GROMACS .gro file of C-alpha atoms in nm:
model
  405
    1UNK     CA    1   2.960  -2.388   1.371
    2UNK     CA    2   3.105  -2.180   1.103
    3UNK     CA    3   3.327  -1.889   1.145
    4UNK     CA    4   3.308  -1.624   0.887
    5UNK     CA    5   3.567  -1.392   0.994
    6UNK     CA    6   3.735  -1.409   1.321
    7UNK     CA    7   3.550  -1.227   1.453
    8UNK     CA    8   3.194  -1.359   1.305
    9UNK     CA    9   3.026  -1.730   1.371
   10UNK     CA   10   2.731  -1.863   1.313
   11UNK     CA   11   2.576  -2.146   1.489
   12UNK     CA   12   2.325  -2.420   1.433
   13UNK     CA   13   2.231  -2.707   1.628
   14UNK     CA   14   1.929  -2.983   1.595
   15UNK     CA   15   1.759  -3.177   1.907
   16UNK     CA   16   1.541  -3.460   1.947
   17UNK     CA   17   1.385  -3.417   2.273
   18UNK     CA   18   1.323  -3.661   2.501
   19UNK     CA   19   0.973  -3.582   2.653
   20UNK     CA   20   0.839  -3.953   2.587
   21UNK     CA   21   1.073  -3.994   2.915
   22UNK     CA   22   0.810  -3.800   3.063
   23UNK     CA   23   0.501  -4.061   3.032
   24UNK     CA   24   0.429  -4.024   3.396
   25UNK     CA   25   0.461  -3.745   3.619
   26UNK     CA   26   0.392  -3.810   3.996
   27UNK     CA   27   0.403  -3.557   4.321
   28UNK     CA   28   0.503  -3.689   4.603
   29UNK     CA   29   0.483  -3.559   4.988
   30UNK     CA   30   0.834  -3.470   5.186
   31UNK     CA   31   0.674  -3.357   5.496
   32UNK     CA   32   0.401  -3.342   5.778
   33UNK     CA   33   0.398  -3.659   5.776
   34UNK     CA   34   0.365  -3.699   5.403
   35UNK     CA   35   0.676  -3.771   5.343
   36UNK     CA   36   0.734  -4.054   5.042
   37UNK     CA   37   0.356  -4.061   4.995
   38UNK     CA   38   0.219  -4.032   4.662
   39UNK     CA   39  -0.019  -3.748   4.624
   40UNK     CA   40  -0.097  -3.676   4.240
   41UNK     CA   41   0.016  -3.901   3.935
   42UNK     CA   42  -0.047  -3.808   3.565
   43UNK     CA   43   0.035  -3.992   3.251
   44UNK     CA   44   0.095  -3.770   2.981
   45UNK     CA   45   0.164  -3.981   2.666
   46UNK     CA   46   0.391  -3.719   2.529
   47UNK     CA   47   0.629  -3.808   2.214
   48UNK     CA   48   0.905  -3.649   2.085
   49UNK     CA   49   1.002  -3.353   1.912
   50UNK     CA   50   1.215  -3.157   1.712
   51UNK     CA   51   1.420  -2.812   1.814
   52UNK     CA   52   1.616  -2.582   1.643
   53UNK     CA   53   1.899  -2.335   1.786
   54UNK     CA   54   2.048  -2.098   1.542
   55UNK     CA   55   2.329  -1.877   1.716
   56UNK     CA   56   2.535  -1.578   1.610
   57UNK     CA   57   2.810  -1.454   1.800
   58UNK     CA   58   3.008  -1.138   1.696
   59UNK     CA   59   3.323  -1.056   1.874
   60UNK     CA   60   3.319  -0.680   1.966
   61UNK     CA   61   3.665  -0.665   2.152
   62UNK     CA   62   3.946  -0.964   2.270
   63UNK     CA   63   3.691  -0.945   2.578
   64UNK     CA   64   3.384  -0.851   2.460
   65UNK     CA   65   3.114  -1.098   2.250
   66UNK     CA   66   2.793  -1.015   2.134
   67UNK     CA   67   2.568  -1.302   2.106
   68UNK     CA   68   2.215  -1.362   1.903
   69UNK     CA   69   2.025  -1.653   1.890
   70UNK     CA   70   1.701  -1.777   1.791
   71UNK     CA   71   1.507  -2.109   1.907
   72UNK     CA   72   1.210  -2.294   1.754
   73UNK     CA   73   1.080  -2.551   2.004
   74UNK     CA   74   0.811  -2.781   1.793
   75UNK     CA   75   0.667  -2.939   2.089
   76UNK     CA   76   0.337  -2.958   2.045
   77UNK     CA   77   0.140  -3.221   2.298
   78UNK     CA   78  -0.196  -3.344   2.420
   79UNK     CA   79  -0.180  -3.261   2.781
   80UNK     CA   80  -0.486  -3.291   2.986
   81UNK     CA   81  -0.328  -3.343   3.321
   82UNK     CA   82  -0.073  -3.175   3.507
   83UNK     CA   83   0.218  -3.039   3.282
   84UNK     CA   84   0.537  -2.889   3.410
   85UNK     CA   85   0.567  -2.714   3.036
   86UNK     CA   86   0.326  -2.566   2.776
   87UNK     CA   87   0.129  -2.823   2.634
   88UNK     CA   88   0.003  -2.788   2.278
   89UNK     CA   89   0.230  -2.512   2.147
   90UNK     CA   90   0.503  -2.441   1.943
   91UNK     CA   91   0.731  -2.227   2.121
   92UNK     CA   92   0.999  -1.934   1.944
   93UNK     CA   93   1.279  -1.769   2.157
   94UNK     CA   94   1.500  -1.502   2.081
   95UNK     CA   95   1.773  -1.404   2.252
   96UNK     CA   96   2.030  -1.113   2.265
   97UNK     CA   97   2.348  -1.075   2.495
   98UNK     CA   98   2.682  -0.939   2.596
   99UNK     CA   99   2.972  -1.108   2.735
  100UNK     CA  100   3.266  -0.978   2.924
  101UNK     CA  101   3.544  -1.177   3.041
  102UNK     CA  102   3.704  -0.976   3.315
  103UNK     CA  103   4.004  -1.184   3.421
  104UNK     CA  104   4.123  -1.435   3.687
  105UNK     CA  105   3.816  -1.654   3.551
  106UNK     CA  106   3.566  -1.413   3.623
  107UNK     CA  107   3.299  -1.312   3.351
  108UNK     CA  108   2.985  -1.107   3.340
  109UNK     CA  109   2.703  -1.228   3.114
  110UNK     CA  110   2.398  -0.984   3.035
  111UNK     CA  111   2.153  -1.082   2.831
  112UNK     CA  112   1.761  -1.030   2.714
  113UNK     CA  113   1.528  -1.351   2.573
  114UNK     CA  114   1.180  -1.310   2.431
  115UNK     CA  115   0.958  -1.635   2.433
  116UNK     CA  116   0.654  -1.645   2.216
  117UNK     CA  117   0.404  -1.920   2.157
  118UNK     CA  118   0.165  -2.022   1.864
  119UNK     CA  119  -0.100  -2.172   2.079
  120UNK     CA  120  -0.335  -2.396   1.899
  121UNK     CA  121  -0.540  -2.503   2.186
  122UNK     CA  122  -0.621  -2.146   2.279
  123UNK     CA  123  -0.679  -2.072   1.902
  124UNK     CA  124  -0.937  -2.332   1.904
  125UNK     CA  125  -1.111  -2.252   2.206
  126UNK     CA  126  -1.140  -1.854   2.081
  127UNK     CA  127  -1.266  -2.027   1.757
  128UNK     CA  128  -1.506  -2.230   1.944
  129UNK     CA  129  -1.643  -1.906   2.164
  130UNK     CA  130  -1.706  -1.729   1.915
  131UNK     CA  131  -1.884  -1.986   1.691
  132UNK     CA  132  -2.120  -2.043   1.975
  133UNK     CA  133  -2.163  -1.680   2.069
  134UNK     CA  134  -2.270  -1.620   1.773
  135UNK     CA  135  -2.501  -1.935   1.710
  136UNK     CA  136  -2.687  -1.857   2.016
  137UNK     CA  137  -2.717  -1.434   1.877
  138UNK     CA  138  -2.842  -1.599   1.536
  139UNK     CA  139  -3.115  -1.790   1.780
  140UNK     CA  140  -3.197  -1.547   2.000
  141UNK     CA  141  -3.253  -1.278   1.658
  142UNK     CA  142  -3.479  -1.530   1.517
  143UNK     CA  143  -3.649  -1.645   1.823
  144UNK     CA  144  -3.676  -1.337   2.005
  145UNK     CA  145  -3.655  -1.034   1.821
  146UNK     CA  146  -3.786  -0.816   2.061
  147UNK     CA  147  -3.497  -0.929   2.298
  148UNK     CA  148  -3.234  -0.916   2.037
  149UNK     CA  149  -3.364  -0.529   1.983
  150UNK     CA  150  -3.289  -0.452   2.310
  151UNK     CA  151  -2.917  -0.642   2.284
  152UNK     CA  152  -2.857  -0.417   1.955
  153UNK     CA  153  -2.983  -0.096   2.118
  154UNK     CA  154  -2.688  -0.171   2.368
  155UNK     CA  155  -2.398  -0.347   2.161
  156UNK     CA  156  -2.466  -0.266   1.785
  157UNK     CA  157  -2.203  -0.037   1.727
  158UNK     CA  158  -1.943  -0.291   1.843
  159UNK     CA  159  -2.065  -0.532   1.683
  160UNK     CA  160  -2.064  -0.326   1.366
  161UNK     CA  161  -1.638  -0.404   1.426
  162UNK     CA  162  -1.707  -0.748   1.356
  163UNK     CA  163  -1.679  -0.786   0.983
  164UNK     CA  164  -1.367  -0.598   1.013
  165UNK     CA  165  -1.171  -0.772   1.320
  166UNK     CA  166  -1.322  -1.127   1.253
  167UNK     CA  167  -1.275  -1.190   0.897
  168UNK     CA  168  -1.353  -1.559   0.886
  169UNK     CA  169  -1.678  -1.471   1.094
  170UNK     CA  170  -1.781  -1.186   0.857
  171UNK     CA  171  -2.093  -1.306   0.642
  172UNK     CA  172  -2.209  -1.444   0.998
  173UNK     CA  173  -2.157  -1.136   1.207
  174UNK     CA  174  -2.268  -0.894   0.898
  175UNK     CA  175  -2.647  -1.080   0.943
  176UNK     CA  176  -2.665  -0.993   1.341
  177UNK     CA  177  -2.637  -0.633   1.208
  178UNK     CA  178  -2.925  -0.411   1.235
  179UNK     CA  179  -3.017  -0.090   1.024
  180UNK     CA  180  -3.264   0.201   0.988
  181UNK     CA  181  -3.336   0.230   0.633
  182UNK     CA  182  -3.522   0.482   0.391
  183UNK     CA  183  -3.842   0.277   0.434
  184UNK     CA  184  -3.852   0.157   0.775
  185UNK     CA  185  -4.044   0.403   1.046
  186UNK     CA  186  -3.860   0.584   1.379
  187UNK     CA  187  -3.550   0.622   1.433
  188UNK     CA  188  -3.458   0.280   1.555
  189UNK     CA  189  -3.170   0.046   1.341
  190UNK     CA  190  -3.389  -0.248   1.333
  191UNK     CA  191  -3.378  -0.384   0.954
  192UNK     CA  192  -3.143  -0.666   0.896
  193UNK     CA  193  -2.957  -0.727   0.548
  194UNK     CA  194  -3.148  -1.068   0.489
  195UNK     CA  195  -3.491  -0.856   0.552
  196UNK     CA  196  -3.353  -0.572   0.294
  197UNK     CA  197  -3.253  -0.856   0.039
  198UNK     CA  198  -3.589  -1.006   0.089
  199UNK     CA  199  -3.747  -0.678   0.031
  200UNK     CA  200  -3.532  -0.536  -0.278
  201UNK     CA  201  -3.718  -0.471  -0.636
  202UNK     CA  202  -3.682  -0.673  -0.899
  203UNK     CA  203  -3.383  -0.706  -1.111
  204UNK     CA  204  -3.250  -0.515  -0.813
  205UNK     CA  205  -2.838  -0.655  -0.787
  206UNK     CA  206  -2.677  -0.422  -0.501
  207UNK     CA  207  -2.735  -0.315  -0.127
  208UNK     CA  208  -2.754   0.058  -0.173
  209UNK     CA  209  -2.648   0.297   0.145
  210UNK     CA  210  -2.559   0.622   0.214
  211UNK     CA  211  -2.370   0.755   0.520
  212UNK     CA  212  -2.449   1.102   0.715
  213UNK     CA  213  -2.412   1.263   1.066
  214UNK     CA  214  -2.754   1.258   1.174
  215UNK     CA  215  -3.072   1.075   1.071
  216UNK     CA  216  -3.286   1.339   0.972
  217UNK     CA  217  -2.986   1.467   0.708
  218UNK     CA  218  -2.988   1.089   0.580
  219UNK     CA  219  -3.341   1.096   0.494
  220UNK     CA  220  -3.356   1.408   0.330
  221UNK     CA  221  -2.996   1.382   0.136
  222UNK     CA  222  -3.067   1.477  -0.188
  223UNK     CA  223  -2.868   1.143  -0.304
  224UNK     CA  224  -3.198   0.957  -0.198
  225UNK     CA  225  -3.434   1.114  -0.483
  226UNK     CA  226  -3.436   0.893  -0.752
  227UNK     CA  227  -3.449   0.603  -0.514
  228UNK     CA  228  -3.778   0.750  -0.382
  229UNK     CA  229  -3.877   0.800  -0.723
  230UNK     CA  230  -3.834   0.451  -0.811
  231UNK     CA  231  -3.909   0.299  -0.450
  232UNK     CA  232  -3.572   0.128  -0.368
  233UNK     CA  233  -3.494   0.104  -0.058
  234UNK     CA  234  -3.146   0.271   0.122
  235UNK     CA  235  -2.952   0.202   0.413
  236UNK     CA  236  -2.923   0.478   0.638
  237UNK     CA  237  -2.580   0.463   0.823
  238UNK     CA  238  -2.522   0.743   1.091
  239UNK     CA  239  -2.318   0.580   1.348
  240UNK     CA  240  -1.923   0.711   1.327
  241UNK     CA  241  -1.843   0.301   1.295
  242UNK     CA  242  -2.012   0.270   1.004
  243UNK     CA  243  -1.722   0.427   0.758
  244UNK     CA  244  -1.557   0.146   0.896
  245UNK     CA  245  -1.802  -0.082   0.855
  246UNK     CA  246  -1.874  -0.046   0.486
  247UNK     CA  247  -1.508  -0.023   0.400
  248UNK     CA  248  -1.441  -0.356   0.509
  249UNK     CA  249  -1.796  -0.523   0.462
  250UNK     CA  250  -1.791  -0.483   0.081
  251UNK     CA  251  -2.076  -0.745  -0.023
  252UNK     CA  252  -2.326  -0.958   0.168
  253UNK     CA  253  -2.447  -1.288   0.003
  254UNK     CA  254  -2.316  -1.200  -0.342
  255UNK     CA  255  -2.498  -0.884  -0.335
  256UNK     CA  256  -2.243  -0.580  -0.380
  257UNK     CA  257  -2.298  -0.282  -0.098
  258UNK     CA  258  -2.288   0.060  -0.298
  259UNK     CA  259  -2.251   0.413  -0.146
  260UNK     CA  260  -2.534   0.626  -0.355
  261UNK     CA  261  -2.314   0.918  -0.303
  262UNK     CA  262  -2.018   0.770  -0.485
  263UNK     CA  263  -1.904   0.699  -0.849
  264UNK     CA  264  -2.193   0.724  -1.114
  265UNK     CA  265  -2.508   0.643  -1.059
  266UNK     CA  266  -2.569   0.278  -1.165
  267UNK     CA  267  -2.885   0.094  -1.071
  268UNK     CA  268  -2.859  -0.175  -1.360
  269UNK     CA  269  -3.149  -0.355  -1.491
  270UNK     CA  270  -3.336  -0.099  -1.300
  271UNK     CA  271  -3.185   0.199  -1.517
  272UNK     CA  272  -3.476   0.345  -1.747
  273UNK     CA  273  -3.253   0.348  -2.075
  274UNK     CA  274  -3.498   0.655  -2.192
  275UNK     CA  275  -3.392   0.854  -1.888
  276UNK     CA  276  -3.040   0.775  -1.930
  277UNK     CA  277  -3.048   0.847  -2.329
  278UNK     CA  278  -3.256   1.216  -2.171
  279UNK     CA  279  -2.970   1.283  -1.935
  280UNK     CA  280  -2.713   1.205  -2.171
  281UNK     CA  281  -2.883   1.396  -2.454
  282UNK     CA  282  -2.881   1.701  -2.271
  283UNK     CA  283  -2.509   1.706  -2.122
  284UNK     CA  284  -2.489   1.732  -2.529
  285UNK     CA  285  -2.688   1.995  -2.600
  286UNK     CA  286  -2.581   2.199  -2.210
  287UNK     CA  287  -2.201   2.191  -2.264
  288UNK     CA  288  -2.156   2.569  -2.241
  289UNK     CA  289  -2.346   2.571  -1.956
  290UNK     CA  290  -2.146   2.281  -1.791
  291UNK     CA  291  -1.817   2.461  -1.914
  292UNK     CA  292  -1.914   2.783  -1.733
  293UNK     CA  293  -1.997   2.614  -1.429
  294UNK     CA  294  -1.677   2.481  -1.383
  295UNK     CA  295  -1.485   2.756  -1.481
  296UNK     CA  296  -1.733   2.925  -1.202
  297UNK     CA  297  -1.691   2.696  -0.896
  298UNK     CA  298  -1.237   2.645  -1.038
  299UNK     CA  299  -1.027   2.427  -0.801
  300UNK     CA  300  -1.334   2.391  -0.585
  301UNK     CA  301  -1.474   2.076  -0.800
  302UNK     CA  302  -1.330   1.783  -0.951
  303UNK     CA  303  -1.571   1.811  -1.254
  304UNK     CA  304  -1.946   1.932  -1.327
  305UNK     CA  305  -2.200   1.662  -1.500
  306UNK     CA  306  -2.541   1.633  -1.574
  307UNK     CA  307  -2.717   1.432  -1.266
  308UNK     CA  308  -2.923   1.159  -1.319
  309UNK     CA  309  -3.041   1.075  -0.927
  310UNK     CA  310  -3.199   1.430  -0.871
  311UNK     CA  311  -3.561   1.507  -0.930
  312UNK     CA  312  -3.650   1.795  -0.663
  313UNK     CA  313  -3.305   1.939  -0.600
  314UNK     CA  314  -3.056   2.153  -0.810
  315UNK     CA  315  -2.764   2.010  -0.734
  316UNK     CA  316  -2.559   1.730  -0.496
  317UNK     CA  317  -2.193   1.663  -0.457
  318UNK     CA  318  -2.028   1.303  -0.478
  319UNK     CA  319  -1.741   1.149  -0.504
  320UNK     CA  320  -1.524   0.872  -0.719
  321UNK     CA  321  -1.573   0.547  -0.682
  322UNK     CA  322  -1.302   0.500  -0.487
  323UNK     CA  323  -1.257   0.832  -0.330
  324UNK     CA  324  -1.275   0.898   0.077
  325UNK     CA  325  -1.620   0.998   0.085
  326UNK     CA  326  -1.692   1.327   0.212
  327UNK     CA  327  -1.836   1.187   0.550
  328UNK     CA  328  -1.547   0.983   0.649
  329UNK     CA  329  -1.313   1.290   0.574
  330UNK     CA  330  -1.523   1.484   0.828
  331UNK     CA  331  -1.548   1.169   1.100
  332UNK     CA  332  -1.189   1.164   1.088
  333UNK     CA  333  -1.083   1.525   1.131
  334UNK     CA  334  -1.325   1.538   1.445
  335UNK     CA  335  -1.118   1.276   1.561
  336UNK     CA  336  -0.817   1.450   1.539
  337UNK     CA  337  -0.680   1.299   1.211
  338UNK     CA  338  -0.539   1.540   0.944
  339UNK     CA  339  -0.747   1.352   0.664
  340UNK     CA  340  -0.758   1.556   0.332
  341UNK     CA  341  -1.089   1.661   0.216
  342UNK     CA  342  -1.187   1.496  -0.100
  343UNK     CA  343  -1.207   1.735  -0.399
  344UNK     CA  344  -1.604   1.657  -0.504
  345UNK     CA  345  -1.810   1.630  -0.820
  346UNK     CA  346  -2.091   1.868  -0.873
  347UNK     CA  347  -2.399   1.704  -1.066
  348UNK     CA  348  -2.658   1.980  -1.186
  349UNK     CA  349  -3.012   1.873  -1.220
  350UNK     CA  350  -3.157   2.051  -1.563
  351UNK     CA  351  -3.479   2.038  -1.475
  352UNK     CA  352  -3.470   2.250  -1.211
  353UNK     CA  353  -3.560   2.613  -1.264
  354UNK     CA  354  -3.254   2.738  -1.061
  355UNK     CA  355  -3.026   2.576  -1.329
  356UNK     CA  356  -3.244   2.675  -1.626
  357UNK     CA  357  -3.273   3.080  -1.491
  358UNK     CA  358  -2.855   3.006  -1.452
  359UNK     CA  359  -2.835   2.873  -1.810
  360UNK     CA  360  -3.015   3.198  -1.943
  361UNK     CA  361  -2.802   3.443  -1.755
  362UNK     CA  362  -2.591   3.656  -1.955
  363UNK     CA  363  -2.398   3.833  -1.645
  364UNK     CA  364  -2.110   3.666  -1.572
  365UNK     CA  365  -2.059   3.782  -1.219
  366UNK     CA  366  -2.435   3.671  -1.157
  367UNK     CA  367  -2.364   3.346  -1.293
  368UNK     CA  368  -2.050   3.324  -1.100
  369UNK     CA  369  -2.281   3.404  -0.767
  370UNK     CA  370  -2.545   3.176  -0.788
  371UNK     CA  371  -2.304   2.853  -0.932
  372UNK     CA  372  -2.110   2.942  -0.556
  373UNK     CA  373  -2.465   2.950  -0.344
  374UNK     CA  374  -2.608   2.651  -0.549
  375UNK     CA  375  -2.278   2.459  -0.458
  376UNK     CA  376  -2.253   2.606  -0.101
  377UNK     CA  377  -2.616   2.449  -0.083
  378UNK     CA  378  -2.548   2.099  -0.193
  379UNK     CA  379  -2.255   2.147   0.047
  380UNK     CA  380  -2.506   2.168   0.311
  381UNK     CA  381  -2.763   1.929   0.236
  382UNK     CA  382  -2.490   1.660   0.227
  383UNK     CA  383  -2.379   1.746   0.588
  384UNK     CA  384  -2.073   1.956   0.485
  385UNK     CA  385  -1.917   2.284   0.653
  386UNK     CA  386  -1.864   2.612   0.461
  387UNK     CA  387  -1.516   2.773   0.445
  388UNK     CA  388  -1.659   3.094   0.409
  389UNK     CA  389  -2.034   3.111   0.581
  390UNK     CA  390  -2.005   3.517   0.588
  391UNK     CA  391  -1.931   3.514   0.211
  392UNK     CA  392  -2.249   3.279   0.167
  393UNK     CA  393  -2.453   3.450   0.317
  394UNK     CA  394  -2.338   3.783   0.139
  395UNK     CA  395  -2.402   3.623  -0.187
  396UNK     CA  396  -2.761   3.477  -0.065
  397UNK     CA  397  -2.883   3.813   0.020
  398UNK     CA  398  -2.732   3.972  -0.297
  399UNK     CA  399  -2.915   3.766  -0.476
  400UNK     CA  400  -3.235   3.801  -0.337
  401UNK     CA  401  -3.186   4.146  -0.325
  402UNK     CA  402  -3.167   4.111  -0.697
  403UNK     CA  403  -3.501   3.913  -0.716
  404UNK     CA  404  -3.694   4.166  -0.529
  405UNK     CA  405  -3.602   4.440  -0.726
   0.00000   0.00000   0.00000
């Protein structure tokens, strides 16, 4: 014990306790003709242990003490039989209290204690569960597909929590998933990772996905073009879970999962350097047209480049790398959360005649119209609401107005 002040101590106390007194427990009868009868023995086998008291005790009037203290119980046993304590855990109590001595030996004590346990035995039996949970899912996915379907048609979107409340069970859980895909036929999520890994194109290095609403906007996301043009396969993720998912299940046997609608597009070896020389050739040559784009669309866009995954459409919207993506923004606000809208990227596909008849227009209130309705459009096509629908659809008929005549 050590006093600070007077009114301030600190206490701290060790214990050896004396459970090997305990080898052998036994019940016996003290009635109904039971009495001194045996009716239950154990042997328990239990050593001893250490325990640890530290006290504080704070004195709030001449009358009045506030106490603290904290215990750490490390009596941890093999107990298979009956136990008149834990068995196998360490145990951790806190304590808080008030005493008041009232006179004429009389006292009143109030206090609070909190007991918590780090249970090993339990730990390993949740491990244990769950390793053969999972062992028999792995058997009855290989064994019976047809079965497993049916499981994942139930379960599959809580199992899609798995990678992100089990991590030690992650690569495990993350091949019992199951996934529609840009290649795969209906609308059922029946493609595992290992079968999309066994199907990727050579020199192929990352698990490409993109996530949407509904299925049918998936499929026909402008993101998807060049991969159809080059025949890689996507992942197409529509369930709200799978924001979730992806955020935590970053890579699947060393293969890296990308969003196609984030960052740059980078598709490695299988990147046609010609292309990419092309695209980057005409950003050169394009800059006034990129510059007027921007200063079009303002605040609305984070910045305007040339696109390199668009073949049919004029433009799509993505985000940075490391940016909410636009889907997750929307998932969370129609959950209630006040998540900030990302500000996007434009990319502009060239090729397309809408951008070349935008390039050649000397009006700059024209220009100004059709840069809103081409971004209002790849708004839309990547599952987005419009701020202003009225004001779209003024411009839209302006505009076509203007093309009739």
């Amino acid at each position: 014990r050590y006093e600070f002040t007077e009114a301030l101590a600190v206490e701290f106390d060790y214990t050896r306790t004396g459970w090997s007194e305990f080898d052998e427990i036994r019940i016996v009868g003290d009635g109904r003709g039971a009495e001194g009868t045996t009716l239950a023995t154990s042997t328990n086998n239990w050593d001893d242990a250490n325990a640890y008291r530290l006290g504080i005790s704070y004195q709030l009037t001449p009358r009045s003490e506030l106490r603290f203290g904290y215990t750490l119980d490390k009596t941890g046993q093999k107990d298979d039989f009956f136990s008149a304590r834990i068995p196998d855990n360490d145990r951790n109590l806190f304590s808080l209290g008030v005493g008041h001595n009232l006179g004429d030996g009389w006292g009143l004590d109030a206090g609070y204690m909190y007991v918590s346990f780090d249970d090993r035995k339990i730990d390993s039996i949740r491990a244990a569960n769950v390793k053969r949970v999972l062992g028999l899912l792995e058997k009855m996915a290989k064994d019976e597909a047809d079965k497993y379907q049916k499981f994942w048609d139930e379960f599959g979107k809580v199992l899609k929590e798995g990678p992100a409340e089990d991590f030690g069970n992650r690569e495990k859980i993350a091949g019992l998933l199951r996934f529609a895909t840009s290649k795969s036929d209906g609308d059922a999520q029946s493609v595992s990772l290992d079968e999309y890994i066994g199907r990727m194109a050579d020199k192929q290095e990352k698990i490409y996905y993109i996530t949407a609403d509904t299925l049918s906007a998936a499929r026909n996301s402008p993101h998807l073009e060049v991969f159809k043009k080059k025949d890689i396969e996507v992942l197409l993720l529509t369930d709200r879970v799978d924001e979730w998912l992806v955020s935590h299940l970053t890579d699947y046997k060393d293969k890296h999962l990308q969003s196609v609608a984030k960052g740059a597009l980078d598709l490695g070896e299988l990147e046609d350097k010609e292309e990419k020389e092309k695209v980057e050739k005409a950003a050169e040559e394009h800059k006034h047209l990129i510059e007027r784009v921007k200063n079009a669309l303002g605040d609305a866009v984070k910045e305007v480049r040339v696109s390199s995954r668009l073949t049919e459409s004029p433009a799509c919207l993505v985000v940075d790398e490391y940016d909410m993506s636009q889907n997750l923004a929307r998932v969370l606000k129609q959950l209630g959360q006040d998540a900030p809208m990302p500000t996007p990227i434009i990319e502009i596909n060239l090729d397309h005649p809408l951008m070349q008849r935008m390039d050649n227009e000397p009006d700059e209130d024209k220009f100004g119209e059709l840069a809103k309705v081409v971004f209002d459009q790849a708004l839309l096509a990547e599952g987005g609401q419009l701020e202003d629908p009225a004001g779209f659809v003024h411009r839209l008929n302006r505009l076509m107005l203007d093309m009739s005549a």
